[in-house]
Amino acid sequence: MFHPSKHAQHAPDKAAIILAETGDVLTYGDLDRRSNQFAQFLRAQGCCIGDTIALYVENCLELFPIVWGAQRAGLYYVCISTRLTVDEIDHIIADSAAKLLIVSAQAGPDWHEFAKRYPALPIYSVGTELGGTIKPLEAQLAALPDTPIADEASGTDMLYSSGTTGKPKGVRVALNGLPIDAPVPILKIVDGLYDINGEDVYLCPAPLYHAAPLRWTMAMQRIGATAVVMKHFDPVRLLDMIKQHRITVCQLVPTMFVRLLKIDESMRQDFDVSSLRVAIHAAAPCPIPIKHQMIQWWGPIIHEYYAGTEGNGLCSISAPEWLTHEGSVGKAFQGVLHICDEEGKELGPNQDGTVYFSGVRAFEYHNDPVKTRESRHPTQEGWSTLGDVGHVDNEGYLYLTDRKAFMIISGGVNIYPQETENVLITHPKVADVAVIGVPDEDFGEAVKAIVQPANWEDAGDELAAELIAFARANLSPIKCPKSVDFEIELPRAPTGKLYKRLLRDRYWADAAATKPKAAA
């Protein structure tokens, strides 16, 4: 049984979702009834199979009947990041051609001002009523039947990239035309890799507008498990939730590991994490020392996978495997790995190149044929890339070097900043770090570290010199920062992805503004 409607039939009172901060519960019975009402609502609004809706909602119980109702009605549902600017929201609404928008009063811009720019777009609110032209969704659903619509069909998400390397791009796959309870690809991972089942209790500490948190939490409802959802990540609360709810499965990102490890060790011992049997991490590179510390603390239960919103392939590695292949993101579990040079020629073991997958579902970047074309291999049909660079060893384990877009070229030498970041984050006075290339008259680009110190009072020339010396003691000189700047907080998404583009653009814009103009 691979749908919450099936579990509602035999376990209607079982908790499908528990909201961590309040303890509020959405049962399978309630989820089934309310998602049916929302599907009925969509048809009443004229939304047909293949149409798109958008929602701008923080982590809350109300989100789940919406996405499941859209799934039952054969629609694409776009979950918009609550971290985006008004211009980026505008772009997604227009680009996705959303037929209606559902918003939360707890997040976002002034929705009444926003509505004025979209007079033809129906906007509905969840939670607190907003008044004016924005109607409360609950009131609209109350009068509708809670039985299935006559033409149920499988819908799916169309999620937009976080914009770390440019404007957010919608990832769209073709609807499969199958029944709503047909198996989906993620179930092969849930069951095949981690043996997760309906008896598990899953913890989601990340925003549901991102691919992994949304898809994994919905996968838990497909198999009949219970998911505990946090509104916001907090390291101490996360440990408390594991202890309180006897969490068996959780999914984190490396920045969460870093914050957990910053908790005083004596305080960590107050929290019982013995119920955990699977802890999964993904979304961003994990420094080797950080992962070692987490395995030492939680045991060999930490699994890693490498994949993207695009769903074009997946690698996975367990803790025991990783301990003998440090730094690897694993072997291909879905798709076939290929490492290729700039011309598309496939490379042998231990040679860095662009990472491609073949043999997995096709995707496209919505309304962006250029970006779609850039993701494809120049000659091999069906090979696609997320833009990452890496190599495969003789055993087939993938090691990522960095994103191609983040590469620094200094004096003609290619430098991938991830390695430098992985060293600097281990310094006890560093809470977060980004390494970028900045303009340099002599070398074209110079390596700069932008550091979020653990204590802002430490920021200054003395700490900068200490960090440069620390890097030089652990890296070759070419990879070490020539300078260090400090920020109170780096622009990082809650999923751990760093908006490096924003940092880089700032330095290059400043350089352009101060560059002397050529004589006429």
Tab-separated table of C-alpha atoms in Angstrom, residues 53-506:
chain	number	residue	atom	x	y	z
A	53	ILE	CA	-0.722	25.347	-8.352
A	54	ALA	CA	1.749	27.112	-6.056
A	55	LEU	CA	2.018	27.383	-2.302
A	56	TYR	CA	4.093	29.653	-0.112
A	57	VAL	CA	3.687	28.030	3.284
A	58	GLU	CA	6.072	27.347	6.157
A	59	ASN	CA	6.285	23.907	7.775
A	60	CYS	CA	2.813	23.284	9.172
A	61	LEU	CA	0.111	20.605	9.249
A	62	GLU	CA	-2.001	22.479	6.678
A	63	LEU	CA	0.614	21.879	3.982
A	64	PHE	CA	0.013	18.133	3.719
A	65	PRO	CA	-3.662	18.021	2.662
A	66	ILE	CA	-2.730	20.565	-0.023
A	67	VAL	CA	0.105	18.589	-1.599
A	68	TRP	CA	-1.740	15.278	-1.309
A	69	GLY	CA	-4.905	16.821	-2.730
A	70	ALA	CA	-2.913	18.118	-5.700
A	71	GLN	CA	-1.283	14.701	-6.058
A	72	ARG	CA	-4.729	13.046	-6.131
A	73	ALA	CA	-5.958	15.550	-8.732
A	74	GLY	CA	-3.094	14.999	-11.200
A	75	LEU	CA	-1.592	18.447	-10.736
A	76	TYR	CA	1.914	19.840	-10.461
A	77	TYR	CA	2.430	21.489	-7.070
A	78	VAL	CA	5.104	24.147	-6.649
A	79	CYS	CA	6.357	24.731	-3.103
A	80	ILE	CA	7.984	28.171	-3.024
A	81	SER	CA	10.886	28.841	-0.676
A	82	THR	CA	9.963	31.248	2.115
A	83	ARG	CA	13.506	32.634	1.827
A	84	LEU	CA	12.984	34.116	-1.643
A	85	THR	CA	12.594	37.772	-2.527
A	86	VAL	CA	9.409	39.216	-3.990
A	87	ASP	CA	11.046	39.334	-7.436
A	88	GLU	CA	11.935	35.641	-7.203
A	89	ILE	CA	8.386	34.782	-6.104
A	90	ASP	CA	7.129	36.785	-9.092
A	91	HIS	CA	9.394	34.786	-11.374
A	92	ILE	CA	8.172	31.429	-10.077
A	93	ILE	CA	4.473	32.366	-10.200
A	94	ALA	CA	4.803	33.564	-13.786
A	95	ASP	CA	7.187	30.838	-14.945
A	96	SER	CA	5.106	27.977	-13.521
A	97	ALA	CA	1.808	29.371	-14.850
A	98	ALA	CA	0.194	28.596	-11.501
A	99	LYS	CA	-3.613	28.577	-11.600
A	100	LEU	CA	-3.898	29.526	-7.924
A	101	LEU	CA	-1.678	30.433	-4.975
A	102	ILE	CA	-1.988	29.367	-1.359
A	103	VAL	CA	-0.128	31.443	1.219
A	104	SER	CA	0.494	31.578	4.930
A	105	ALA	CA	-0.039	34.672	7.014
A	106	GLN	CA	3.026	33.640	9.030
A	107	ALA	CA	5.468	34.058	6.144
A	108	GLY	CA	6.164	36.100	3.070
A	109	PRO	CA	5.617	39.617	1.753
A	110	ASP	CA	2.547	41.825	2.100
A	111	TRP	CA	0.154	39.493	0.299
A	112	HIS	CA	-2.411	42.232	-0.314
A	113	GLU	CA	0.173	44.266	-2.226
A	114	PHE	CA	1.235	41.087	-3.995
A	115	ALA	CA	-2.386	40.361	-4.979
A	116	LYS	CA	-2.669	43.747	-6.674
A	117	ARG	CA	-0.029	42.673	-9.190
A	118	TYR	CA	-1.943	39.464	-9.929
A	119	PRO	CA	-5.615	40.466	-10.049
A	120	ALA	CA	-6.540	37.353	-12.047
A	121	LEU	CA	-4.720	34.920	-9.718
A	122	PRO	CA	-6.927	33.440	-6.967
A	123	ILE	CA	-5.067	33.598	-3.629
A	124	TYR	CA	-6.125	31.646	-0.540
A	125	SER	CA	-4.666	31.678	2.943
A	126	VAL	CA	-4.057	28.997	5.563
A	127	GLY	CA	-3.748	29.696	9.253
A	128	THR	CA	-4.605	33.294	10.166
A	129	GLU	CA	-7.144	34.973	7.894
A	130	LEU	CA	-5.733	37.809	5.808
A	131	GLY	CA	-9.002	39.407	4.684
A	132	GLY	CA	-9.546	41.513	1.576
A	133	THR	CA	-9.444	39.581	-1.676
A	134	ILE	CA	-7.505	36.727	-0.050
A	135	LYS	CA	-9.980	34.063	1.055
A	136	PRO	CA	-9.378	31.576	3.882
A	137	LEU	CA	-8.890	28.117	2.408
A	138	GLU	CA	-10.527	26.258	5.310
A	139	ALA	CA	-13.807	28.068	4.748
A	140	GLN	CA	-13.749	27.091	1.077
A	141	LEU	CA	-13.166	23.421	1.912
A	142	ALA	CA	-15.741	23.120	4.686
A	143	ALA	CA	-18.731	22.775	2.361
A	144	LEU	CA	-17.085	20.305	-0.020
A	145	PRO	CA	-17.398	16.510	0.116
A	146	ASP	CA	-14.540	14.561	1.663
A	147	THR	CA	-14.812	11.728	-0.850
A	148	PRO	CA	-12.448	11.096	-3.787
A	149	ILE	CA	-12.939	12.983	-7.038
A	150	ALA	CA	-14.106	10.881	-9.974
A	151	ASP	CA	-10.990	11.363	-12.086
A	152	GLU	CA	-8.142	10.785	-9.627
A	153	ALA	CA	-4.692	10.687	-11.259
A	154	SER	CA	-1.125	10.939	-10.040
A	155	GLY	CA	0.256	14.453	-9.813
A	156	THR	CA	3.765	15.379	-8.733
A	157	ASP	CA	5.901	18.229	-7.516
A	158	MET	CA	7.578	20.795	-9.724
A	159	LEU	CA	10.193	22.273	-7.443
A	160	TYR	CA	12.459	25.191	-8.170
A	161	SER	CA	16.182	25.137	-7.550
A	162	SER	CA	17.460	27.206	-4.641
A	163	GLY	CA	19.110	29.704	-6.966
A	164	THR	CA	22.644	29.087	-5.680
A	165	THR	CA	24.069	29.569	-9.180
A	166	GLY	CA	21.419	31.796	-10.785
A	167	LYS	CA	17.688	32.466	-11.016
A	168	PRO	CA	15.545	29.592	-9.593
A	169	LYS	CA	14.778	26.966	-12.235
A	170	GLY	CA	11.737	24.690	-12.201
A	171	VAL	CA	12.455	20.967	-12.530
A	172	ARG	CA	9.644	19.301	-14.444
A	173	VAL	CA	9.074	15.648	-15.266
A	174	ALA	CA	6.227	14.183	-17.296
A	175	LEU	CA	3.201	12.953	-15.361
A	176	ASN	CA	3.160	9.165	-15.379
A	177	GLY	CA	-0.604	8.679	-15.863
A	178	LEU	CA	-0.627	5.926	-13.206
A	179	PRO	CA	-3.049	5.445	-10.290
A	180	ILE	CA	-2.417	7.637	-7.250
A	181	ASP	CA	-1.106	4.693	-5.206
A	182	ALA	CA	1.392	3.469	-7.804
A	183	PRO	CA	4.975	3.115	-6.502
A	184	VAL	CA	7.257	6.113	-7.046
A	185	PRO	CA	11.073	6.060	-7.481
A	186	ILE	CA	11.847	7.260	-3.950
A	187	LEU	CA	10.273	4.110	-2.484
A	188	LYS	CA	13.096	2.069	-4.008
A	189	ILE	CA	15.488	4.156	-1.921
A	190	VAL	CA	13.391	4.108	1.256
A	191	ASP	CA	12.993	0.348	1.185
A	192	GLY	CA	15.896	-0.842	-0.932
A	193	LEU	CA	18.641	1.152	0.768
A	194	TYR	CA	17.422	1.786	4.306
A	195	ASP	CA	14.708	-0.800	4.996
A	196	ILE	CA	12.353	1.901	6.295
A	197	ASN	CA	8.781	0.722	6.942
A	198	GLY	CA	5.467	1.764	8.448
A	199	GLU	CA	6.661	1.140	12.004
A	200	ASP	CA	9.367	3.808	11.753
A	201	VAL	CA	9.197	7.334	13.171
A	202	TYR	CA	10.878	9.853	10.876
A	203	LEU	CA	12.194	13.294	11.844
A	204	CYS	CA	12.204	16.131	9.298
A	205	PRO	CA	14.117	19.221	10.552
A	206	ALA	CA	14.300	21.029	7.198
A	207	PRO	CA	11.910	23.219	5.152
A	208	LEU	CA	9.344	21.272	3.157
A	209	TYR	CA	9.671	23.562	0.149
A	210	HIS	CA	12.904	21.720	-0.706
A	211	ALA	CA	12.973	18.449	-2.613
A	212	ALA	CA	14.409	15.975	-0.103
A	213	PRO	CA	12.389	17.095	2.961
A	214	LEU	CA	9.119	17.174	1.001
A	215	ARG	CA	9.612	13.949	-0.944
A	216	TRP	CA	10.941	11.962	2.008
A	217	THR	CA	8.184	13.127	4.356
A	218	MET	CA	5.539	12.266	1.758
A	219	ALA	CA	7.247	8.905	1.234
A	220	MET	CA	6.742	8.211	4.947
A	221	GLN	CA	3.014	8.763	4.430
A	222	ARG	CA	3.029	6.449	1.441
A	223	ILE	CA	4.318	3.590	3.616
A	224	GLY	CA	2.238	4.440	6.697
A	225	ALA	CA	5.005	5.696	9.005
A	226	THR	CA	4.795	8.702	11.341
A	227	ALA	CA	6.766	11.862	10.561
A	228	VAL	CA	7.722	14.460	13.153
A	229	VAL	CA	8.191	17.809	11.402
A	230	MET	CA	10.122	20.718	12.913
A	231	LYS	CA	9.136	24.251	11.968
A	232	HIS	CA	12.766	25.323	12.194
A	233	PHE	CA	15.989	23.483	12.853
A	234	ASP	CA	17.435	23.912	16.315
A	235	PRO	CA	20.180	21.482	17.400
A	236	VAL	CA	19.022	21.108	20.999
A	237	ARG	CA	15.370	20.719	20.021
A	238	LEU	CA	16.341	18.119	17.428
A	239	LEU	CA	18.043	16.008	20.104
A	240	ASP	CA	15.031	16.485	22.345
A	241	MET	CA	12.681	15.303	19.573
A	242	ILE	CA	14.788	12.180	19.009
A	243	LYS	CA	14.574	11.418	22.717
A	244	GLN	CA	10.897	12.332	23.170
A	245	HIS	CA	9.468	10.583	20.087
A	246	ARG	CA	11.967	7.713	19.927
A	247	ILE	CA	12.893	8.730	16.390
A	248	THR	CA	14.222	5.831	14.317
A	249	VAL	CA	15.042	7.638	11.048
A	250	CYS	CA	16.149	11.197	10.378
A	251	GLN	CA	17.630	13.162	7.513
A	252	LEU	CA	20.058	16.035	8.077
A	253	VAL	CA	22.555	18.159	6.174
A	254	PRO	CA	26.223	18.747	7.063
A	255	THR	CA	25.646	22.238	8.476
A	256	MET	CA	23.274	20.634	10.979
A	257	PHE	CA	26.046	18.190	11.933
A	258	VAL	CA	28.350	21.155	12.542
A	259	ARG	CA	25.811	22.865	14.803
A	260	LEU	CA	25.094	19.651	16.690
A	261	LEU	CA	28.804	19.168	17.330
A	262	LYS	CA	29.098	22.740	18.646
A	263	ILE	CA	26.852	21.716	21.576
A	264	ASP	CA	28.959	21.124	24.659
A	265	GLU	CA	29.776	17.432	24.897
A	266	SER	CA	28.528	17.157	28.474
A	267	MET	CA	25.156	18.549	27.346
A	268	ARG	CA	24.988	16.099	24.437
A	269	GLN	CA	25.117	13.196	26.851
A	270	ASP	CA	21.779	14.308	28.352
A	271	PHE	CA	19.987	13.238	25.168
A	272	ASP	CA	19.290	9.605	24.377
A	273	VAL	CA	19.731	8.937	20.661
A	274	SER	CA	19.786	5.150	20.971
A	275	SER	CA	16.434	4.821	19.127
A	276	LEU	CA	18.075	6.000	15.884
A	277	ARG	CA	18.862	3.224	13.447
A	278	VAL	CA	19.198	5.281	10.234
A	279	ALA	CA	20.552	8.831	9.938
A	280	ILE	CA	20.787	10.087	6.373
A	281	HIS	CA	22.599	13.134	5.085
A	282	ALA	CA	22.793	14.769	1.667
A	283	ALA	CA	22.431	18.154	-0.092
A	284	ALA	CA	25.968	19.440	0.504
A	285	PRO	CA	29.519	18.150	1.000
A	286	CYS	CA	30.376	16.917	4.503
A	287	PRO	CA	33.922	17.592	5.750
A	288	ILE	CA	35.677	14.353	6.648
A	289	PRO	CA	36.459	15.306	10.292
A	290	ILE	CA	32.830	16.320	10.877
A	291	LYS	CA	31.527	12.983	9.620
A	292	HIS	CA	34.063	11.082	11.710
A	293	GLN	CA	32.829	12.880	14.831
A	294	MET	CA	29.185	12.142	14.029
A	295	ILE	CA	29.890	8.435	13.473
A	296	GLN	CA	31.796	8.350	16.751
A	297	TRP	CA	28.813	9.940	18.530
A	298	TRP	CA	25.835	8.226	16.824
A	299	GLY	CA	27.513	5.055	15.678
A	300	PRO	CA	27.796	3.505	12.188
A	301	ILE	CA	24.206	4.377	11.289
A	302	ILE	CA	25.013	7.426	9.177
A	303	HIS	CA	24.268	7.020	5.479
A	304	GLU	CA	24.980	9.509	2.713
A	305	TYR	CA	23.499	9.910	-0.722
A	306	TYR	CA	24.225	12.188	-3.658
A	307	ALA	CA	21.318	13.265	-5.852
A	308	GLY	CA	19.478	16.353	-7.003
A	309	THR	CA	15.978	17.746	-7.345
A	310	GLU	CA	16.252	16.670	-10.983
A	311	GLY	CA	16.138	12.981	-9.987
A	312	ASN	CA	18.580	12.035	-12.745
A	313	GLY	CA	20.581	9.544	-10.673
A	314	LEU	CA	21.650	8.669	-7.147
A	315	CYS	CA	24.760	7.429	-5.333
A	316	SER	CA	24.715	6.052	-1.806
A	317	ILE	CA	27.229	5.003	0.830
A	318	SER	CA	26.878	3.519	4.328
A	319	ALA	CA	29.033	4.433	7.324
A	320	PRO	CA	31.109	1.210	7.193
A	321	GLU	CA	31.747	1.758	3.465
A	322	TRP	CA	32.626	5.399	4.015
A	323	LEU	CA	35.165	4.554	6.724
A	324	THR	CA	37.133	2.648	4.079
A	325	HIS	CA	36.417	5.239	1.335
A	326	GLU	CA	36.640	8.556	3.214
A	327	GLY	CA	35.156	11.479	1.326
A	328	SER	CA	33.196	9.382	-1.151
A	329	VAL	CA	29.468	9.884	-1.772
A	330	GLY	CA	29.128	6.241	-2.772
A	331	LYS	CA	28.377	4.019	-5.725
A	332	ALA	CA	25.548	4.505	-8.197
A	333	PHE	CA	22.266	3.101	-6.858
A	334	GLN	CA	20.053	4.618	-9.538
A	335	GLY	CA	21.500	5.220	-12.996
A	336	VAL	CA	24.964	4.629	-14.445
A	337	LEU	CA	27.864	6.964	-13.588
A	338	HIS	CA	30.085	8.545	-16.230
A	339	ILE	CA	32.967	11.005	-15.770
A	340	CYS	CA	33.686	13.086	-18.867
A	341	ASP	CA	36.136	15.784	-19.936
A	342	GLU	CA	35.224	19.166	-21.420
A	343	GLU	CA	34.696	17.620	-24.875
A	344	GLY	CA	32.466	14.863	-23.495
A	345	LYS	CA	35.034	12.070	-23.724
A	346	GLU	CA	34.573	9.498	-20.951
A	347	LEU	CA	37.495	9.376	-18.519
A	348	GLY	CA	38.988	6.477	-16.631
A	349	PRO	CA	39.277	5.909	-12.871
A	350	ASN	CA	40.725	8.653	-10.658
A	351	GLN	CA	40.457	11.382	-13.311
A	352	ASP	CA	38.404	14.474	-12.482
A	353	GLY	CA	35.667	15.499	-14.886
A	354	THR	CA	31.988	16.376	-15.139
A	355	VAL	CA	29.691	13.855	-13.433
A	356	TYR	CA	26.966	12.431	-15.686
A	357	PHE	CA	24.248	9.842	-15.102
A	358	SER	CA	22.489	7.727	-17.707
A	359	GLY	CA	19.619	5.265	-17.572
A	360	VAL	CA	17.296	7.280	-15.312
A	361	ARG	CA	14.196	9.394	-15.934
A	362	ALA	CA	14.332	12.426	-18.195
A	363	PHE	CA	13.768	15.924	-16.821
A	364	GLU	CA	13.768	19.446	-18.132
A	365	TYR	CA	14.204	22.912	-16.674
A	366	HIS	CA	10.814	24.483	-17.191
A	367	ASN	CA	10.813	27.207	-19.852
A	368	ASP	CA	14.614	27.111	-19.996
A	369	PRO	CA	15.758	25.110	-23.048
A	370	VAL	CA	19.273	26.567	-22.796
A	371	LYS	CA	19.749	25.335	-19.224
A	372	THR	CA	18.201	21.997	-20.173
A	373	ARG	CA	20.610	21.672	-23.078
A	374	GLU	CA	23.573	22.584	-20.852
A	375	SER	CA	22.645	19.698	-18.535
A	376	ARG	CA	22.922	17.175	-21.371
A	377	HIS	CA	25.988	15.367	-22.658
A	378	PRO	CA	27.174	16.823	-25.983
A	379	THR	CA	26.905	13.524	-27.859
A	380	GLN	CA	25.396	10.794	-25.667
A	381	GLU	CA	21.596	10.676	-25.665
A	382	GLY	CA	20.095	10.363	-22.191
A	383	TRP	CA	23.215	11.409	-20.226
A	384	SER	CA	22.643	14.375	-17.880
A	385	THR	CA	24.597	16.302	-15.248
A	386	LEU	CA	23.921	18.548	-12.270
A	387	GLY	CA	27.120	20.472	-13.016
A	388	ASP	CA	29.294	18.734	-10.430
A	389	VAL	CA	32.913	17.728	-10.931
A	390	GLY	CA	34.459	14.574	-9.484
A	391	HIS	CA	36.095	11.228	-10.137
A	392	VAL	CA	35.364	7.545	-9.665
A	393	ASP	CA	37.909	5.218	-8.073
A	394	ASN	CA	38.770	1.699	-9.227
A	395	GLU	CA	35.886	0.264	-7.170
A	396	GLY	CA	33.245	2.594	-8.604
A	397	TYR	CA	32.990	4.999	-5.661
A	398	LEU	CA	32.316	8.634	-6.601
A	399	TYR	CA	34.295	11.489	-5.034
A	400	LEU	CA	33.010	15.006	-5.683
A	401	THR	CA	35.461	17.833	-6.226
A	402	ASP	CA	33.053	20.788	-6.380
A	403	ARG	CA	30.475	22.498	-8.553
A	404	LYS	CA	31.965	23.517	-11.889
A	405	ALA	CA	30.368	26.955	-11.477
A	406	PHE	CA	32.323	27.563	-8.252
A	407	MET	CA	35.756	26.769	-9.673
A	408	ILE	CA	38.418	29.455	-9.137
A	409	ILE	CA	41.011	30.033	-11.861
A	410	SER	CA	44.061	31.697	-10.338
A	411	GLY	CA	47.143	32.162	-12.496
A	412	GLY	CA	45.810	29.521	-14.889
A	413	VAL	CA	45.403	26.920	-12.114
A	414	ASN	CA	41.968	25.412	-11.415
A	415	ILE	CA	41.087	25.539	-7.702
A	416	TYR	CA	37.975	23.946	-6.240
A	417	PRO	CA	37.028	25.819	-3.041
A	418	GLN	CA	35.257	22.921	-1.353
A	419	GLU	CA	38.551	21.439	-0.151
A	420	THR	CA	39.562	24.738	1.460
A	421	GLU	CA	36.132	25.125	3.059
A	422	ASN	CA	36.344	21.596	4.465
A	423	VAL	CA	39.594	22.481	6.239
A	424	LEU	CA	38.546	25.879	7.594
A	425	ILE	CA	35.216	24.647	9.011
A	426	THR	CA	37.137	22.380	11.388
A	427	HIS	CA	38.766	25.373	13.097
A	428	PRO	CA	37.114	25.825	16.512
A	429	LYS	CA	36.531	29.546	15.974
A	430	VAL	CA	34.650	29.044	12.674
A	431	ALA	CA	30.876	28.555	12.589
A	432	ASP	CA	30.539	28.663	8.793
A	433	VAL	CA	32.719	29.490	5.822
A	434	ALA	CA	32.570	30.142	2.088
A	435	VAL	CA	35.566	30.275	-0.220
A	436	ILE	CA	35.261	32.169	-3.492
A	437	GLY	CA	37.403	33.669	-6.205
A	438	VAL	CA	37.671	37.465	-6.196
A	439	PRO	CA	39.213	39.759	-8.835
A	440	ASP	CA	43.017	39.921	-8.801
A	441	GLU	CA	45.079	42.065	-11.192
A	442	ASP	CA	48.007	39.658	-11.282
A	443	PHE	CA	46.328	36.232	-11.230
A	444	GLY	CA	42.834	36.941	-12.550
A	445	GLU	CA	41.267	35.532	-9.387
A	446	ALA	CA	42.480	35.221	-5.822
A	447	VAL	CA	41.184	32.854	-3.158
A	448	LYS	CA	39.159	34.589	-0.443
A	449	ALA	CA	37.554	33.050	2.633
A	450	ILE	CA	34.380	34.596	4.002
A	451	VAL	CA	33.957	33.417	7.571
A	452	GLN	CA	31.102	33.427	10.045
A	453	PRO	CA	32.952	33.283	13.371
A	454	ALA	CA	31.620	31.245	16.265
A	455	ASN	CA	31.900	34.440	18.337
A	456	TRP	CA	31.583	37.732	16.485
A	457	GLU	CA	33.949	39.376	18.988
A	458	ASP	CA	36.788	37.303	17.487
A	459	ALA	CA	36.373	38.811	14.011
A	460	GLY	CA	39.393	40.843	12.972
A	461	ASP	CA	42.943	40.798	11.656
A	462	GLU	CA	44.235	38.432	14.330
A	463	LEU	CA	41.689	35.707	13.545
A	464	ALA	CA	42.184	36.255	9.796
A	465	ALA	CA	45.913	35.632	10.154
A	466	GLU	CA	45.238	32.595	12.357
A	467	LEU	CA	42.906	31.063	9.758
A	468	ILE	CA	45.303	31.677	6.868
A	469	ALA	CA	48.073	30.007	8.868
A	470	PHE	CA	45.727	27.115	9.715
A	471	ALA	CA	44.927	26.623	6.022
A	472	ARG	CA	48.607	26.715	5.059
A	473	ALA	CA	49.384	24.029	7.627
A	474	ASN	CA	46.824	21.712	6.005
A	475	LEU	CA	46.734	22.621	2.303
A	476	SER	CA	49.018	23.437	-0.578
A	477	PRO	CA	49.666	27.201	-0.840
A	478	ILE	CA	47.662	27.669	-4.053
A	479	LYS	CA	44.473	26.499	-2.276
A	480	CYS	CA	44.889	28.783	0.753
A	481	PRO	CA	43.024	32.069	1.094
A	482	LYS	CA	45.021	35.213	0.500
A	483	SER	CA	42.513	37.175	2.558
A	484	VAL	CA	39.661	36.637	4.992
A	485	ASP	CA	36.511	38.672	5.441
A	486	PHE	CA	33.923	38.189	8.179
A	487	GLU	CA	30.123	38.053	8.059
A	488	ILE	CA	27.676	37.769	10.952
A	489	GLU	CA	25.818	35.102	8.970
A	490	LEU	CA	26.419	33.523	5.581
A	491	PRO	CA	23.529	33.330	3.077
A	492	ARG	CA	22.789	29.632	3.418
A	493	ALA	CA	19.497	27.856	2.743
A	494	PRO	CA	18.093	25.742	5.594
A	495	THR	CA	18.941	22.670	3.522
A	496	GLY	CA	22.611	23.570	3.854
A	497	LYS	CA	23.110	24.929	0.353
A	498	LEU	CA	25.215	28.068	0.299
A	499	TYR	CA	24.112	30.972	-1.881
A	500	LYS	CA	27.692	31.448	-3.007
A	501	ARG	CA	26.521	33.328	-6.075
A	502	LEU	CA	25.313	36.194	-3.866
A	503	LEU	CA	28.705	36.501	-2.188
A	504	ARG	CA	30.661	36.219	-5.412
A	505	ASP	CA	28.460	38.701	-7.268
A	506	ARG	CA	28.980	41.277	-4.517
